[in-house]
Amino acid sequence: MEQFTINLLFVGASFALYIGIAIWARAGSTSEFYAAGRGVHPVTNGMATAADWMSAASFISMAGLIAFTGYDNSSFLMGWTGGYVLLALLLAPYLRKFGKFTVSEFIGDRFYSPTARMVAVICLIVASTTYVIGQMTGVGVAFGRFLEISNTAGLLIGACVVFAYAVFGGMKGVTYTQVAQYVVLIMAYTIPAVFISLQLTGTPIPALGLFSETTSTGAEGSVYLLTKLDQIVTDLGFASYTEAHKDNLNMVLFTLSLMIGTAGLPHVIMRFFTVPKVSDARWSAGWALVFIALLYLTAPAVGAMARLNITELMWPNGTSGEPVSVQTIETAPEYDWMLTWQKTGLLDWEDKNGDGLIQYYNDGSEAMAERAAANGWEGNELTNFNRDILVLANPEIANLPGWVIGLVAAGGLAAALSTAAGLLLAISSAVSHDLLKGQLTPNMSEKAELMSARIAMAVAIAVATILGLNPPGFAAQTVALAFGLAAASIFPALMMGIFSKRINNVGAVSGMLSGLIFTLVYIFLHKGWLFIAGTNSFPDTVDGSLFGIQSTAIGAIGALINFAVAYGVSMMTKDTPQEIKDLVESVRIPAGAGGAVDH
Amino acid sequence: MAEQTKAAKADSDGAGYWAANVRIILVSLVIWAVVSFGFGILLRPMLSGISVGGTDLGFWFAQQGSILVFLALIFFYAWRMNKLDREYGVEED
């Protein structure tokens, strides 16, 4: 059977499964649409949270970014898991006790101010929309590959599928569908990794294989996988894999920004509203991280092993031998993946010096200049290797059976779809529940509320698709910007709302606004206004940036500004009223948590 | 009079529960920061003497160890807090 048919079968079967579950558990009332009647077990909820959480950024993009950078991108691993500690310790149990449906409802009530609620809604919409842009980038890559069409066409088709899918059901449909999606995506991620780890190191657990010796024995006997990788990438003039090349300040701020952002993103926090009890909210965060860790512990192995495989395919005779020839790429079956990926426009090569060979090396490295001159090389000839294709191409690169490749295509789509659906739900509930029903038209009917929720979804996905055509970075980098925005705006307000009785309405509003505006302006100054390329005032590098801090790391500073402004302004203005102090007291104690109360 | 004492006691108990909770959170967050920002990034040069599978302990903490510690922390906190709820009698029915 052809690979295209196999991919179609796997993707089709997994979609049929999700849609079947969505129909079976279709949301009827508004409360079911948002929070699934709070009947979800912590383990089930943990699994659904994991599916919701692990998006195109984690599944499709992250290992590729680690593969081509090595240690420096460990921030993604620590940041996107460490945030769960903040969520479990600082937010989840209290927000569950509070017992409302959305994050902005908490902010509106705690800071006794419709303005605070509006500002929170705006912050959520800005962060979630940025996040969806990153997802659409991933959706484009996945659809482009499995339909064997260009990235742009893949993105447009993907957008329609995501929209149809998100409109189908609310949270309840989504919760059980996401359990199915989790199972598909974790199998799709780990099965090829196990195969590759066995091939390269003989160890079936990729996380252990990463630190094992390779099975192929060289002249000096067996070597560790990471030692070998360091050796061959530095041979080609690339930065070593395991050493640090980024300054500590940027790495710490970037990690922190991802962590705080994790605890400030609405679609994840909303999950903790759906467990029956406060104690379940604590366990739920743990279970979510268990299911997330299965992928995150595997990802660095996937990255390192893929980098090794790719480099060895480009240099089949060793890094000092003759590189692969154009003819081999075009004819040998183990290079088929290069031809299929070339169709998406995300992978390309060019024989610049016309010697019939493809030299893959770092042409920016001074050490390589001499060797290049001596051999008549005219620059790196693997001209384009989009980081976002690495995970999807990985099983093909390692020459794994066709069904594994089909499974990975289904998994990548599951990851992108589940998160995009969760985010669209968060955006639509922010618009229809908080903005329209909560503020502008309080008397609207349930039917009108559901309709406006769906219109909001359509608008959000249209905006994300347009911006996703020219994304501000690889999927995971765009998503990292969304985390910075959530970190700077939402998390500080939630945390101060629980841990301080003194922070008042004026303080919270000025804190959120200054955090959001500072971070958004800083990102736009480096990435271009509204992410439109060329409109940036500073280059997006550490040295060229305004404060020597990369735009992806600025969220942590934004959060500090938010805390400081909120504290300062609160101290200078009137203390919070007694009923707010009582509200904070009651949120801190689990006893008396009932079902959700709507306004 | 009796009612006042009862209210005061409930108040101080609530405060005691919250203070105990904040203490557990602080200890957990110190560990959280030490394994990630510490061992994984800032203290990595200090740990470079300890080699792990072709690299050093700091690299392992950055890509594996910190995640495992995060997991342990969340489960510890859930277990400890559910126990604390019962000690102070503030658990749900």
XYZ file of C-alpha atoms in Angstrom:
692
model
C 0.000 0.000 0.000
C 1.215 3.512 -0.698
C 2.297 5.702 2.209
C -0.273 8.331 1.213
C -3.098 5.776 1.550
C -1.787 4.556 4.902
C -1.612 8.136 6.242
C -5.130 8.804 5.025
C -6.392 5.634 6.715
C -4.813 6.488 10.071
C -5.893 10.115 10.017
C -9.402 9.173 8.816
C -9.862 6.470 11.448
C -8.696 8.710 14.290
C -11.008 11.531 13.151
C -13.959 9.162 12.922
C -13.228 8.158 16.520
C -13.134 11.748 17.818
C -16.248 12.818 15.964
C -18.069 9.691 17.094
C -17.281 10.524 20.722
C -18.247 14.162 20.229
C -21.681 13.192 18.868
C -22.191 10.650 21.632
C -21.489 13.252 24.342
C -22.904 16.369 22.719
C -23.242 19.413 24.926
C -26.835 20.412 25.643
C -26.894 23.240 28.164
C -24.514 26.167 28.515
C -23.046 24.820 31.751
C -22.212 21.560 29.987
C -20.784 23.507 27.079
C -18.275 25.225 29.355
C -17.548 22.941 32.256
C -19.001 19.492 31.635
C -21.142 19.396 34.774
C -18.090 18.883 36.990
C -18.348 15.126 36.778
C -14.854 14.357 35.552
C -12.486 12.051 37.480
C -8.980 13.465 38.237
C -7.208 10.847 36.089
C -9.580 11.407 33.167
C -9.300 15.134 33.673
C -5.508 14.863 33.843
C -5.437 12.997 30.555
C -7.751 15.486 28.858
C -5.687 18.374 30.254
C -2.565 16.732 28.843
C -4.157 16.445 25.384
C -5.390 20.001 25.617
C -1.998 21.188 26.728
C 0.258 19.268 24.377
C -0.328 21.089 21.195
C 1.380 21.380 17.884
C 4.088 23.220 19.823
C 4.911 20.270 22.069
C 4.254 17.513 19.583
C 5.318 18.853 16.210
C 7.690 21.686 16.978
C 9.549 21.324 20.278
C 11.820 18.347 19.569
C 12.891 20.016 16.303
C 13.902 23.172 18.149
C 15.849 21.093 20.672
C 17.435 19.000 17.906
C 18.974 21.983 16.149
C 19.995 23.885 19.270
C 20.612 21.252 21.935
C 20.937 22.241 25.577
C 19.938 25.889 25.087
C 16.379 24.918 24.258
C 15.983 22.904 27.474
C 13.917 25.930 28.523
C 10.951 24.467 26.656
C 11.205 21.229 28.640
C 11.577 22.838 32.060
C 9.239 25.729 31.355
C 6.279 23.792 30.031
C 6.377 21.246 32.844
C 7.495 23.474 35.719
C 4.454 25.668 35.203
C 2.305 22.826 36.505
C 3.976 23.161 39.898
C 2.854 26.795 40.040
C -0.597 25.821 38.829
C -1.008 23.034 41.399
C 0.378 24.983 44.358
C -0.750 28.517 43.697
C -3.949 28.452 41.652
C -5.868 25.255 40.891
C -7.380 24.359 44.306
C -8.449 27.944 45.056
C -9.999 28.608 41.680
C -11.937 25.335 41.984
C -13.161 26.397 45.433
C -14.248 29.747 44.044
C -16.595 27.756 41.825
C -17.267 29.786 38.707
C -16.832 28.909 35.084
C -14.139 31.201 33.762
C -10.907 32.857 34.806
C -12.223 36.342 34.147
C -15.224 35.682 36.394
C -12.824 35.116 39.256
C -10.900 38.284 38.458
C -14.121 40.300 38.106
C -15.493 39.074 41.453
C -12.276 39.143 43.463
C -11.439 42.655 42.305
C -15.123 43.677 42.549
C -14.889 45.467 39.245
C -16.495 44.872 35.841
C -13.504 46.750 34.415
C -11.113 44.165 35.885
C -13.197 41.433 34.280
C -13.121 43.215 30.910
C -9.357 43.718 31.114
C -8.913 40.026 31.974
C -11.056 39.082 28.976
C -8.893 41.240 26.707
C -5.692 39.691 28.122
C -7.107 36.189 27.580
C -8.140 36.937 24.020
C -4.735 38.411 23.132
C -2.797 35.481 24.638
C -5.114 32.779 23.266
C -5.175 34.226 19.756
C -1.372 34.349 19.653
C -1.416 30.743 20.815
C -3.816 29.710 18.051
C -1.497 31.323 15.456
C 1.236 28.928 16.611
C -1.191 26.008 16.393
C -2.200 26.941 12.874
C 1.472 26.893 11.853
C 1.644 23.313 13.107
C -1.675 22.388 11.502
C -0.353 23.697 8.180
C 2.779 21.542 8.441
C 0.815 18.417 9.364
C -1.917 18.781 6.726
C 0.611 19.844 4.105
C 2.600 16.681 4.648
C -0.141 14.132 4.897
C -2.111 15.488 1.929
C 1.202 16.048 0.083
C 0.336 19.643 -0.767
C 1.949 23.011 -0.066
C 2.130 24.343 3.482
C -0.281 27.191 2.663
C -2.954 24.912 1.208
C -2.518 22.613 4.201
C -3.070 25.543 6.541
C -6.307 26.604 4.846
C -7.747 23.079 4.848
C -6.612 22.627 8.444
C -8.367 25.820 9.521
C -11.696 24.543 8.168
C -11.275 21.203 9.935
C -10.352 22.850 13.257
C -13.364 25.129 13.057
C -15.842 22.373 12.202
C -14.361 20.311 14.969
C -14.483 22.986 17.679
C -18.058 23.988 16.868
C -19.255 20.404 17.157
C -19.244 20.056 20.883
C -18.402 22.018 23.957
C -16.223 20.951 26.826
C -18.055 17.700 27.502
C -17.640 16.408 24.015
C -14.142 17.792 24.139
C -13.233 16.119 27.456
C -13.886 12.555 26.293
C -12.648 13.255 22.788
C -9.455 14.578 24.296
C -8.873 11.391 26.246
C -8.976 9.562 22.904
C -6.695 12.198 21.392
C -4.234 11.821 24.230
C -4.000 8.082 23.630
C -3.443 8.601 19.899
C -0.879 11.345 20.322
C 1.182 9.691 23.034
C 1.373 6.444 21.049
C 2.293 8.386 17.949
C 5.069 10.161 19.825
C 6.568 7.305 21.812
C 6.352 4.348 19.401
C 8.729 5.791 16.782
C 10.974 7.068 19.587
C 11.219 3.548 21.032
C 12.091 2.121 17.597
C 14.766 4.750 17.017
C 16.196 4.387 20.499
C 16.479 0.632 19.935
C 18.172 1.191 16.560
C 20.711 3.641 17.901
C 21.358 2.519 21.461
C 19.613 -0.820 22.010
C 17.638 0.738 24.876
C 13.834 0.586 24.538
C 13.253 3.659 26.748
C 14.208 6.775 24.781
C 14.801 8.883 27.922
C 17.474 6.372 28.985
C 18.736 5.831 25.445
C 19.650 9.517 25.287
C 22.313 8.894 27.927
C 23.394 5.461 26.648
C 26.192 4.244 24.453
C 25.533 3.805 20.750
C 25.280 0.323 19.260
C 27.552 1.147 16.334
C 31.133 0.760 17.472
C 33.721 3.088 16.020
C 37.476 2.884 16.023
C 37.688 3.848 19.702
C 35.045 1.324 20.770
C 31.518 2.325 21.719
C 30.786 5.952 22.564
C 27.908 7.713 24.262
C 25.207 8.964 21.936
C 25.646 12.544 23.160
C 29.446 12.400 22.837
C 29.092 11.173 19.270
C 26.516 13.852 18.475
C 28.700 16.606 19.941
C 31.576 15.315 17.834
C 29.826 15.221 14.459
C 28.003 18.541 14.807
C 31.170 20.378 15.840
C 33.009 18.671 12.947
C 30.590 20.453 10.622
C 31.060 23.804 12.320
C 27.798 23.772 14.293
C 27.628 24.704 17.973
C 28.076 21.726 20.278
C 24.894 20.007 21.391
C 25.354 19.669 25.133
C 27.120 22.938 25.985
C 25.425 26.208 26.913
C 25.676 28.988 24.316
C 22.948 31.298 25.524
C 23.506 33.724 28.370
C 22.080 32.656 31.723
C 19.843 35.712 32.072
C 17.922 35.011 28.867
C 17.683 31.314 29.579
C 16.344 31.872 33.109
C 13.855 34.533 31.995
C 12.673 32.442 29.062
C 12.151 29.388 31.271
C 10.392 31.474 33.906
C 8.209 33.111 31.306
C 7.046 29.721 29.997
C 6.408 28.486 33.535
C 4.354 31.486 34.635
C 2.541 31.508 31.309
C 1.546 27.867 31.744
C -0.181 28.816 34.967
C -1.905 31.773 33.319
C -3.437 30.252 30.233
C -7.210 30.046 30.327
C -7.697 26.755 28.509
C -5.554 24.910 31.048
C -6.956 26.662 34.126
C -10.516 25.997 32.918
C -9.780 22.300 33.211
C -9.506 22.585 36.971
C -12.992 24.013 37.199
C -14.346 20.697 35.944
C -13.246 18.398 38.796
C -15.754 17.571 41.551
C -13.697 18.615 44.605
C -10.869 20.879 45.736
C -8.721 17.885 46.682
C -9.334 16.510 43.176
C -8.046 19.750 41.674
C -4.724 19.144 43.464
C -4.479 15.566 42.210
C -5.622 16.564 38.726
C -2.619 18.819 38.220
C -0.354 15.917 39.198
C -2.061 13.491 36.844
C -1.913 16.017 34.026
C 1.824 16.334 34.516
C 2.260 12.528 34.582
C 0.686 12.277 31.147
C 2.579 15.332 29.901
C 5.894 14.050 31.258
C 5.584 10.888 29.153
C 6.035 13.101 26.100
C 8.404 15.629 27.640
C 10.873 13.026 28.899
C 10.892 11.485 25.413
C 11.195 14.740 23.441
C 14.889 15.477 24.145
C 15.746 11.928 23.019
C 13.712 12.388 19.839
C 15.561 15.638 19.124
C 19.073 14.335 19.724
C 18.516 11.062 17.856
C 16.916 12.769 14.867
C 19.816 15.243 14.660
C 22.231 12.326 14.647
C 20.260 10.438 11.983
C 19.914 13.470 9.714
C 23.583 14.369 9.961
C 24.604 10.789 9.224
C 22.261 10.639 6.218
C 23.868 13.798 4.845
C 27.351 12.427 5.551
C 26.995 8.671 4.953
C 30.776 8.213 4.903
C 31.445 10.163 8.078
C 31.893 13.896 8.490
C 35.353 13.826 6.899
C 34.298 11.587 3.985
C 32.258 12.340 0.885
C 28.744 13.736 1.480
C 25.553 12.355 -0.031
C 25.083 12.929 -3.769
C 22.087 14.564 -5.429
C 21.516 11.368 -7.368
C 21.358 9.274 -4.182
C 18.793 11.656 -2.674
C 16.660 11.401 -5.787
C 16.833 7.629 -6.129
C 17.719 5.819 -2.881
C 14.634 4.740 -0.878
C 16.051 5.916 2.479
C 16.018 9.482 1.097
C 12.377 9.332 -0.075
C 11.319 11.484 2.861
C 13.347 14.377 1.465
C 11.400 14.254 -1.785
C 8.000 14.117 -0.057
C 8.875 16.962 2.303
C 10.238 19.047 -0.543
C 6.651 19.222 -1.858
C 5.536 21.104 1.263
C 8.179 23.771 0.641
C 9.597 23.234 4.109
C 12.686 21.277 3.079
C 15.039 22.050 0.231
C 18.559 21.559 -1.030
C 20.595 23.035 -3.847
C 23.861 21.908 -5.379
C 25.416 25.392 -5.323
C 28.889 24.432 -6.532
C 27.600 21.922 -9.100
C 29.709 18.989 -7.879
C 26.738 16.652 -7.690
C 27.094 16.396 -3.911
C 25.148 18.036 -1.101
C 27.401 19.546 1.552
C 25.546 20.138 4.807
C 27.639 22.280 7.170
C 27.578 25.564 9.035
C 28.722 28.105 6.447
C 28.711 30.820 9.103
C 31.495 29.109 11.014
C 35.029 30.483 10.572
C 36.537 27.100 11.306
C 34.703 25.629 8.313
C 35.741 28.412 5.892
C 39.144 26.856 5.335
C 37.787 23.384 4.592
C 35.123 24.860 2.329
C 37.706 26.855 0.362
C 40.003 23.862 0.027
C 37.160 21.679 -1.323
C 35.411 24.264 -3.455
C 32.255 24.389 -1.311
C 30.059 27.393 -1.891
C 27.881 27.381 1.185
C 25.568 25.016 3.000
C 23.601 23.074 0.399
C 20.848 21.745 2.669
C 19.297 25.163 2.149
C 16.064 24.787 4.078
C 15.228 22.481 6.952
C 12.164 23.809 8.731
C 12.402 22.825 12.419
C 8.694 22.064 12.534
C 8.980 19.108 10.164
C 11.441 17.157 12.285
C 9.032 15.160 14.446
C 6.684 14.316 11.579
C 9.558 13.368 9.304
C 11.383 11.483 12.050
C 9.960 7.977 11.435
C 10.650 8.345 7.707
C 14.184 9.562 8.402
C 14.767 6.477 10.570
C 13.221 4.283 7.864
C 10.438 2.941 10.111
C 7.467 0.927 8.768
C 4.624 2.720 6.984
C 2.070 2.274 9.766
C 4.307 4.178 12.203
C 4.455 7.095 9.772
C 0.657 7.034 9.448
C 0.308 6.976 13.210
C 2.572 10.014 13.616
C 0.530 11.962 11.062
C -2.631 11.151 13.056
C -0.888 12.082 16.330
C 0.373 15.420 15.068
C -3.107 16.354 13.917
C -4.603 15.192 17.224
C -2.199 17.434 19.114
C -2.873 20.498 17.002
C -6.640 19.951 16.857
C -7.202 19.286 20.537
C -5.386 22.405 21.651
C -6.822 24.611 18.951
C -10.298 23.418 19.980
C -9.586 24.077 23.668
C -8.310 27.563 22.918
C -11.207 28.410 20.648
C -13.513 27.324 23.438
C -11.687 29.614 25.877
C -11.900 32.521 23.430
C -15.555 31.907 22.669
C -16.504 31.651 26.338
C -14.564 34.843 27.047
C -16.518 36.688 24.367
C -19.996 35.219 24.833
C -20.042 34.484 28.571
C -17.855 37.250 30.002
C -18.101 40.047 27.491
C -21.634 39.757 26.084
C -23.656 37.989 28.760
C -21.578 39.348 31.668
C -21.379 42.954 30.518
C -23.091 44.119 27.385
C -26.310 42.117 27.033
C -27.002 40.358 30.351
C -30.477 39.232 29.270
C -29.435 37.242 26.229
C -30.911 33.758 25.888
C -28.882 30.552 26.177
C -29.391 29.976 22.484
C -28.061 33.418 21.579
C -25.105 32.865 23.914
C -24.179 29.615 22.174
C -24.540 31.306 18.788
C -22.281 34.209 19.764
C -19.760 31.701 21.146
C -19.598 30.065 17.727
C -19.276 33.358 15.886
C -16.391 34.294 18.195
C -14.700 31.000 17.322
C -15.044 31.692 13.602
C -13.532 35.174 13.939
C -10.650 33.900 16.082
C -9.752 31.149 13.665
C -9.927 33.481 10.669
C -7.523 35.927 12.354
C -5.194 33.091 13.386
C -5.176 31.643 9.870
C -4.334 34.953 8.222
C -1.505 35.592 10.686
C -0.504 31.917 10.573
C 0.311 32.206 6.870
C 3.296 34.365 7.810
C 3.987 33.216 11.361
C 6.386 35.177 13.613
C 8.430 32.011 14.178
C 8.300 28.234 14.316
C 5.175 26.871 16.012
C 6.764 26.518 19.445
C 8.324 29.994 19.265
C 4.999 31.643 18.446
C 3.377 29.696 21.242
C 6.159 30.865 23.577
C 5.102 34.465 22.846
C 1.543 33.586 23.896
C 2.930 32.274 27.161
C 4.824 35.490 27.736
C 1.591 37.440 27.295
C -0.345 35.185 29.676
C 2.519 35.333 32.182
C 2.584 39.122 32.164
C -1.159 39.664 32.428
C -3.235 36.854 33.950
C -1.051 34.896 36.348
C -0.048 37.796 38.639
C -3.679 38.936 38.968
C -4.867 35.437 39.870
C -2.062 34.833 42.339
C -2.413 38.184 44.085
C -6.166 37.688 44.202
C -5.669 34.560 46.296
C -2.547 35.334 48.306
C -3.225 38.967 49.150
C -6.287 40.605 50.646
C -4.842 44.042 50.100
C -4.653 44.158 46.286
C -7.710 46.159 45.224
C -9.625 46.821 42.014
C -7.517 49.767 40.839
C -4.284 47.908 41.624
C -5.262 44.777 39.721
C -6.476 46.664 36.650
C -3.350 48.843 36.451
C -1.149 45.789 37.063
C -2.740 43.717 34.308
C -2.744 46.577 31.829
C 0.883 47.565 32.441
C 2.057 43.917 32.260
C 0.139 43.239 29.053
C 0.987 46.497 27.285
C 4.674 46.351 28.225
C 5.023 42.763 26.988
C 2.938 43.207 23.857
C 4.794 46.369 22.812
C 8.175 44.740 23.487
C 7.188 41.710 21.373
C 5.850 43.884 18.542
C 9.008 46.030 18.588
C 11.029 42.890 17.870
C 8.618 40.716 15.890
C 6.818 43.463 13.956
C 3.496 45.147 14.754
C 0.711 42.550 14.710
C 3.507 40.160 13.707
C 3.732 41.746 10.260
C 7.288 41.123 9.118
C 9.451 44.170 8.478
C 7.606 46.509 10.843
C 9.911 45.735 13.773
C 12.229 48.425 15.157
C 14.822 46.079 16.651
C 16.332 42.839 15.336
C 14.997 39.770 17.149
C 18.332 38.667 18.580
C 19.799 38.897 22.064
C 22.438 41.469 21.104
C 20.164 43.606 18.977
C 17.212 43.638 21.359
C 16.140 46.676 23.314
C 17.100 45.474 26.813
C 19.320 42.564 25.819
C 16.353 40.287 26.487
C 14.756 38.212 23.724
C 11.106 38.809 22.933
C 10.267 35.233 23.933
C 11.703 35.834 27.425
C 10.179 39.236 28.147
C 6.981 37.831 29.709
C 8.813 37.204 32.978
C 9.728 40.904 33.213
C 6.152 41.812 32.286
C 4.919 39.668 35.184
C 7.283 41.429 37.619
C 6.013 44.803 36.396
C 2.442 43.585 36.873
C 3.153 42.532 40.488
C 5.005 45.755 41.296
C 2.433 48.114 39.754
C -0.512 46.280 41.332
C 1.134 46.408 44.760
C 2.197 50.019 44.496
C -1.164 51.286 43.233
C -3.109 49.235 45.797
C -1.042 50.669 48.638
C -1.802 54.197 47.495
C -5.545 53.617 47.067
C -8.427 52.475 49.261
C -8.258 49.119 51.052
C -10.458 46.271 49.811
C -13.963 46.074 51.342
C -14.725 43.512 54.066
C -16.775 41.210 51.830
C -13.765 40.811 49.530
C -11.560 39.896 52.478
C -14.191 37.313 53.428
C -14.265 36.017 49.854
C -10.481 35.544 49.901
C -10.769 33.738 53.275
C -13.372 31.358 51.887
C -11.393 30.648 48.713
C -8.403 29.641 50.841
C -10.287 26.920 52.717
C -11.582 23.821 50.880
C -14.637 23.264 53.116
C -17.959 24.249 51.570
C -17.047 23.940 47.910
C -20.292 23.265 46.115
C -21.289 23.051 42.508
C -20.746 25.964 40.208
C -22.975 28.986 40.606
C -23.723 30.988 37.536
C -24.595 34.657 37.699
C -18.668 35.993 75.451
C -18.489 32.281 74.711
C -19.421 32.941 71.110
C -16.668 35.502 70.758
C -14.038 33.005 71.963
C -15.349 30.426 69.534
C -15.148 32.883 66.653
C -11.639 33.918 67.682
C -10.591 30.279 67.803
C -12.011 29.568 64.380
C -10.222 32.649 63.106
C -6.859 31.640 64.515
C -7.360 28.077 63.225
C -8.067 29.381 59.742
C -4.947 31.525 60.006
C -2.951 28.535 61.265
C -4.132 26.405 58.327
C -3.208 29.127 55.855
C 0.207 29.731 57.451
C 0.964 25.998 57.327
C -0.113 25.908 53.679
C 2.094 28.896 52.798
C 5.060 27.226 54.536
C 4.606 24.028 52.498
C 4.277 26.090 49.302
C 7.468 28.033 50.046
C 9.524 24.908 50.721
C 8.171 23.266 47.549
C 8.917 26.344 45.435
C 12.489 26.512 46.735
C 13.015 22.917 45.550
C 11.235 23.755 42.273
C 13.635 26.658 41.633
C 16.787 24.835 42.736
C 16.344 21.864 40.375
C 15.395 23.938 37.318
C 17.003 27.385 37.501
C 19.703 26.062 39.839
C 20.919 22.644 38.732
C 19.596 23.001 35.180
C 21.029 26.459 34.406
C 22.926 28.601 36.920
C 24.682 25.920 38.963
C 25.432 23.743 35.942
C 29.152 24.687 35.876
C 29.432 23.519 39.495
C 27.965 20.142 38.600
C 30.061 19.684 35.466
C 32.388 17.324 37.335
C 29.612 14.741 37.667
C 29.287 13.019 34.323
C 26.072 11.370 33.184
C 25.938 9.316 29.976
C 28.223 11.410 27.765
C 27.384 14.754 29.346
C 27.071 16.251 32.831
C 24.501 16.242 35.616
C 23.321 19.780 34.799
C 22.302 18.703 31.297
C 20.408 15.745 32.768
C 18.579 18.027 35.196
C 17.692 20.446 32.406
C 16.252 17.744 30.123
C 15.029 15.037 32.513
C 15.651 15.497 36.223
C 13.745 18.711 36.794
C 10.606 17.194 35.211
C 10.776 14.189 37.527
C 11.210 16.444 40.569
C 8.237 18.597 39.462
C 6.074 15.466 39.385
C 7.183 14.419 42.854
C 6.503 17.945 44.175
C 2.929 18.106 42.913
C 2.003 14.690 44.297
C 3.692 15.507 47.602
C 1.758 18.765 47.828
C -1.582 17.108 47.023
C -0.983 14.398 49.632
C 0.294 16.827 52.288
C -2.516 19.337 51.780
C -5.260 16.747 51.830
C -3.787 15.610 55.162
C -3.568 19.199 56.402
C -7.223 19.756 55.458
C -8.200 16.920 57.790
C -5.863 18.071 60.599
C -7.572 21.453 60.622
C -11.007 20.028 59.870
C -11.460 22.149 56.755
C -11.877 19.272 54.274
C -14.912 18.981 52.019
C -17.758 16.669 52.986
